[in-house]
mmCIF file of C-alpha atoms in Angstrom:
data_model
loop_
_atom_site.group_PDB
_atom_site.id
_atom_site.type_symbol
_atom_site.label_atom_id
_atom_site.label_comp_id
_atom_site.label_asym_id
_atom_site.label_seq_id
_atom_site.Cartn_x
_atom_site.Cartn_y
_atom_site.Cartn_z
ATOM 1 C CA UNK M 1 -1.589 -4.180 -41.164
ATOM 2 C CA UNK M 2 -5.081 -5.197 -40.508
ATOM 3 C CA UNK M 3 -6.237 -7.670 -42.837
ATOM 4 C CA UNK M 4 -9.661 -8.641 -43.630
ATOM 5 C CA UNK M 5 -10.548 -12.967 -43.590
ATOM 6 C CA UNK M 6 -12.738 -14.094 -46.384
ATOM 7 C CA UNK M 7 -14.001 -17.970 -46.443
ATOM 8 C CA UNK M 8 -13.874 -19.935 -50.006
ATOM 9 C CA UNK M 9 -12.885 -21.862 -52.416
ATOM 10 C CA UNK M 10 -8.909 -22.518 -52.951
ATOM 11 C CA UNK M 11 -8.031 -20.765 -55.595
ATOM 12 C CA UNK M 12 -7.309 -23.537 -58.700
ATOM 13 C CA UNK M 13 -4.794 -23.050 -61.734
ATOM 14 C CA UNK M 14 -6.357 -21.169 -64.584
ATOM 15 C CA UNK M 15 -8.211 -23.676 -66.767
ATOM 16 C CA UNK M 16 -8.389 -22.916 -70.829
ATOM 17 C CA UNK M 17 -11.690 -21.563 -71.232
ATOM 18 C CA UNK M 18 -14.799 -23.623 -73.158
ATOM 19 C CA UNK M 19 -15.116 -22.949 -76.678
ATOM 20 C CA UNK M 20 -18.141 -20.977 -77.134
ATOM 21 C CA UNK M 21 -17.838 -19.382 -73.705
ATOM 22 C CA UNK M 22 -16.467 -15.931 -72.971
ATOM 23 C CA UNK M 23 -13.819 -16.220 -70.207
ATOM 24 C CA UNK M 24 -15.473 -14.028 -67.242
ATOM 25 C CA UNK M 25 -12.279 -14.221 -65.049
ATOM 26 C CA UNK M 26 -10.427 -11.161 -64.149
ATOM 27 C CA UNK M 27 -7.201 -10.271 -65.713
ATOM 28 C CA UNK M 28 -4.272 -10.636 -63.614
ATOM 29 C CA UNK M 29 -4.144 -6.444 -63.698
ATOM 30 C CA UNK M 30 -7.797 -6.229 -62.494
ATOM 31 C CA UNK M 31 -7.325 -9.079 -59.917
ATOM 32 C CA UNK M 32 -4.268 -7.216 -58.549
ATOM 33 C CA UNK M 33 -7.018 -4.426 -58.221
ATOM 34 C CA UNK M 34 -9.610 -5.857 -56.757
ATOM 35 C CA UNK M 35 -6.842 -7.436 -53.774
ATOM 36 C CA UNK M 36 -5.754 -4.148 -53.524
ATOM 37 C CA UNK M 37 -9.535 -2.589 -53.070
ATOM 38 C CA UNK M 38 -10.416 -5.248 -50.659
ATOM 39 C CA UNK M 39 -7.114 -4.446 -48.446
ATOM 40 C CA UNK M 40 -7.557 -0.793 -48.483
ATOM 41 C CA UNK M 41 -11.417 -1.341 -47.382
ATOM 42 C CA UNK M 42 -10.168 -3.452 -44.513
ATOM 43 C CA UNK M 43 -7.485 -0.839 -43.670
ATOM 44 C CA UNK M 44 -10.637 1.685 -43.519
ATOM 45 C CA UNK M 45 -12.556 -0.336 -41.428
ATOM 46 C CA UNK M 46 -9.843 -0.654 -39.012
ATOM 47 C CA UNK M 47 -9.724 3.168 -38.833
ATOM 48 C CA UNK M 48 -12.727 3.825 -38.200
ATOM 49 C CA UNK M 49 -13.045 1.144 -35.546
ATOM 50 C CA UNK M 50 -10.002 2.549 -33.627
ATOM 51 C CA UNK M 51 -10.701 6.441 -33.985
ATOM 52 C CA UNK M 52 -14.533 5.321 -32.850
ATOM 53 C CA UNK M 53 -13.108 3.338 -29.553
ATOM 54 C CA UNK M 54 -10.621 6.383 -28.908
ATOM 55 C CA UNK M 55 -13.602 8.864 -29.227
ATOM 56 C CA UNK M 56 -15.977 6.792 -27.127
ATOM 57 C CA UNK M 57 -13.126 6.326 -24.125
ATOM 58 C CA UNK M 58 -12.869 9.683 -24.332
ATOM 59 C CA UNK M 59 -16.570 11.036 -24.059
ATOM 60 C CA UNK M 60 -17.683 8.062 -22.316
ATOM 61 C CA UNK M 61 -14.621 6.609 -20.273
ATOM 62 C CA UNK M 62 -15.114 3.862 -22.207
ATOM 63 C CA UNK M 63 -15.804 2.184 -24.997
ATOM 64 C CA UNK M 64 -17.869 -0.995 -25.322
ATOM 65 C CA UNK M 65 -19.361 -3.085 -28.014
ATOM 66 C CA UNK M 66 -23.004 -1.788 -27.898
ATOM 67 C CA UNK M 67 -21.718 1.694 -27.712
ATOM 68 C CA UNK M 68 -19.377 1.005 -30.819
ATOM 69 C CA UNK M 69 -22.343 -0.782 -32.861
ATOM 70 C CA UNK M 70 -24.509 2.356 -32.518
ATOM 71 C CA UNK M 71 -21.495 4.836 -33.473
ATOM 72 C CA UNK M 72 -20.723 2.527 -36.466
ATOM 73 C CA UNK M 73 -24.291 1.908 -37.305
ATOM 74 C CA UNK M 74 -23.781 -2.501 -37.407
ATOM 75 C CA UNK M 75 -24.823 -4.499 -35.331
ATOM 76 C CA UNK M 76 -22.856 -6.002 -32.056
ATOM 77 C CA UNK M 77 -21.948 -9.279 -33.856
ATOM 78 C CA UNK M 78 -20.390 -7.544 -36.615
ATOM 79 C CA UNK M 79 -18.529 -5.401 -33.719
ATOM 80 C CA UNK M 80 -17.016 -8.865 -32.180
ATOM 81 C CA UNK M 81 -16.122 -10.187 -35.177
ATOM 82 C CA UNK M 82 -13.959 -7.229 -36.216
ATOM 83 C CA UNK M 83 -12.857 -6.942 -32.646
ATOM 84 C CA UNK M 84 -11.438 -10.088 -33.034
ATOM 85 C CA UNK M 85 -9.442 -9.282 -36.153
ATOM 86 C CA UNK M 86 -8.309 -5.868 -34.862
ATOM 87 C CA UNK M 87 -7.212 -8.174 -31.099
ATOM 88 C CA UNK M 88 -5.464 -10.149 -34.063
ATOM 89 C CA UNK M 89 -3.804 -7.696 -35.455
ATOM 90 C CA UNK M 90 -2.586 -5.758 -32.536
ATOM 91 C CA UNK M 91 -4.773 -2.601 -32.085
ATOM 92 C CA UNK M 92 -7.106 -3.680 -29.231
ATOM 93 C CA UNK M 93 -7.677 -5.361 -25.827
ATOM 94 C CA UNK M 94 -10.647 -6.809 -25.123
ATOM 95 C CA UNK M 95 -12.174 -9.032 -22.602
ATOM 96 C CA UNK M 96 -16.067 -10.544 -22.748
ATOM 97 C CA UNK M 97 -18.476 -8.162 -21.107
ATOM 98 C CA UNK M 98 -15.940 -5.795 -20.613
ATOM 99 C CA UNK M 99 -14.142 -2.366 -22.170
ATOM 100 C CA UNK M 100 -12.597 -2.434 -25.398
ATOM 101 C CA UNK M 101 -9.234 -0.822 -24.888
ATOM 102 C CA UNK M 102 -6.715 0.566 -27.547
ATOM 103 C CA UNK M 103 -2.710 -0.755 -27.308
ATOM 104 C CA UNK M 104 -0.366 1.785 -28.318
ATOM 105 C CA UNK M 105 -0.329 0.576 -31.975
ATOM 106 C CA UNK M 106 -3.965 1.044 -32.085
ATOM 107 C CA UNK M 107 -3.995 4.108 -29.793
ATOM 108 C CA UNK M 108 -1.135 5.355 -32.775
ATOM 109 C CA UNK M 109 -3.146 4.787 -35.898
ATOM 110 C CA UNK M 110 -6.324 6.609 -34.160
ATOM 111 C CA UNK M 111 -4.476 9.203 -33.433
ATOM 112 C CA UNK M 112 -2.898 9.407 -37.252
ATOM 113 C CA UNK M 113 -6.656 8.663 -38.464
ATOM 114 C CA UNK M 114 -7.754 11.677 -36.472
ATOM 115 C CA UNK M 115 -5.617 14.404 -37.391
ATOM 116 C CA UNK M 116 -6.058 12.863 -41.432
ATOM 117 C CA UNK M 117 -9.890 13.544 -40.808
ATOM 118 C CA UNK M 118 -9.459 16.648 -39.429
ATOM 119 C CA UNK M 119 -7.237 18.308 -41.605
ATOM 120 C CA UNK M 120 -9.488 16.858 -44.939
ATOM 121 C CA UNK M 121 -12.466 18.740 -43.016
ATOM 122 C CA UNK M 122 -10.171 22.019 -42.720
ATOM 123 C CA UNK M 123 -9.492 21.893 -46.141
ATOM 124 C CA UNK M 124 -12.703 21.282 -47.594
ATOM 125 C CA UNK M 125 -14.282 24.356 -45.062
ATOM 126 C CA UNK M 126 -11.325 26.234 -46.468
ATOM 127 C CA UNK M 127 -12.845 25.727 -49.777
ATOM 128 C CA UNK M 128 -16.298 26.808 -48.630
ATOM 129 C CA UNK M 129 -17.584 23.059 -47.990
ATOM 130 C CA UNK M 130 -20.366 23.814 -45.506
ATOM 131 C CA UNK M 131 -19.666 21.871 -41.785
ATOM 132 C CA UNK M 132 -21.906 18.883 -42.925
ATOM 133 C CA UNK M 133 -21.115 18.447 -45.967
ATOM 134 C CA UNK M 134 -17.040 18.478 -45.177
ATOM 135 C CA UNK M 135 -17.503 15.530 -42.261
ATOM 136 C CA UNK M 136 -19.571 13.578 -45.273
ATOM 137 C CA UNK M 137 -17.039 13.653 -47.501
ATOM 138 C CA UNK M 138 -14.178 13.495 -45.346
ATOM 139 C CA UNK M 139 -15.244 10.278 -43.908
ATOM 140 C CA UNK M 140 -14.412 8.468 -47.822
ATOM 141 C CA UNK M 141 -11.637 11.155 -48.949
ATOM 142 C CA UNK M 142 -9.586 10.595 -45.587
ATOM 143 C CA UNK M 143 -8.583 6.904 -45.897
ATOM 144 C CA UNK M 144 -7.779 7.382 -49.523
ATOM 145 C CA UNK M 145 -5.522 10.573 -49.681
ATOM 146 C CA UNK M 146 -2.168 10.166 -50.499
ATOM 147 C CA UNK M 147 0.486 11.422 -48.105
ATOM 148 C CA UNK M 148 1.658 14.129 -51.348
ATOM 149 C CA UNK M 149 -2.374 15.031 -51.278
ATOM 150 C CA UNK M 150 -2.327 15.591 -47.770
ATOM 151 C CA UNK M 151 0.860 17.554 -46.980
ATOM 152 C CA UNK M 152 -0.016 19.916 -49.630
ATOM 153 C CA UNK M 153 -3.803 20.255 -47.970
ATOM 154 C CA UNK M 154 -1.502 21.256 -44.586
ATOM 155 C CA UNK M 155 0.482 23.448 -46.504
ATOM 156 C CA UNK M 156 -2.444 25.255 -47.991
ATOM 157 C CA UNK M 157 -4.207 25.540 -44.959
ATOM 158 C CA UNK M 158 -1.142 27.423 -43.018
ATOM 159 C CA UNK M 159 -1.124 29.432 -46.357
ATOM 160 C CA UNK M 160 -4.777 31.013 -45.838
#
């Protein structure tokens, strides 16, 4: 799984608070949340970034790190710095001044990423979502739909 790298403190033991103080740190159930929500966003980015290279090798032939910073709207050190991490985690080859290419982990997850987007934008147009609209809100709803969500989106779709 693609895993996002954040720089900081080590983590010390909980302390008793200060008298007179409120105790601003998270509960253990809202820390487990806020790991969880920082996880998923990493797993999102690495979506995007792989179903963006697929795209681009396909239209283009290729896909390279200005190309990818104007499709993702960031700039082309925020590009290298998550190529690195995806390299890392097994989705991409990549070379300085040269193509960014997908391995077939990363060429798998595009593809899974893909047909997830597409059928949310099916099922919103089959709900009378106009074209723009459904590729808005398909870009959020796609990385967070459950598989349960999703098969029965299929199902209704062969349905109509």
């Amino acid at each position: 799984m693609f895993r996002m790298y954040f720089r900081g403190v080590p983590r010390s033991p909980r302390k008793p608070t200060v008298p007179g103080k409120p105790d601003i740190r998270p509960s253990s159930l809202q820390a487990e949340n806020l790991r969880r929500s920082r996880r998923d966003r990493a797993s999102e980015i690495a979506q995007d970034y792989v179903e963006a290279i697929a795209d681009l090798s396909l239209t283009l032939g290729e896909a390279r790190v200005t190309d990818l910073a104007r499709r993702l709207g960031v700039t082309h050190v925020t590009v290298n710095r998550t190529l690195v991490r995806l390299c890392q985690a097994g989705y991409v080859n990549t070379r300085p001044y040269r193509a960014i290419f997908l391995t077939d982990t990363g060429r798998k997850l595009a593809e899974e990423t893909k047909k997830r987007h597409e059928t949310v934008v099916a099922f919103l147009r089959s709900l009378g979502i106009s074209e723009k609209t459904a590729e808005l809100d398909a870009e959020g709803i796609e990385h967070h739909v459950s598989p349960e969500t999703l098969a029965a989106f299929e199902r209704n779709l062969k349905e109509h």
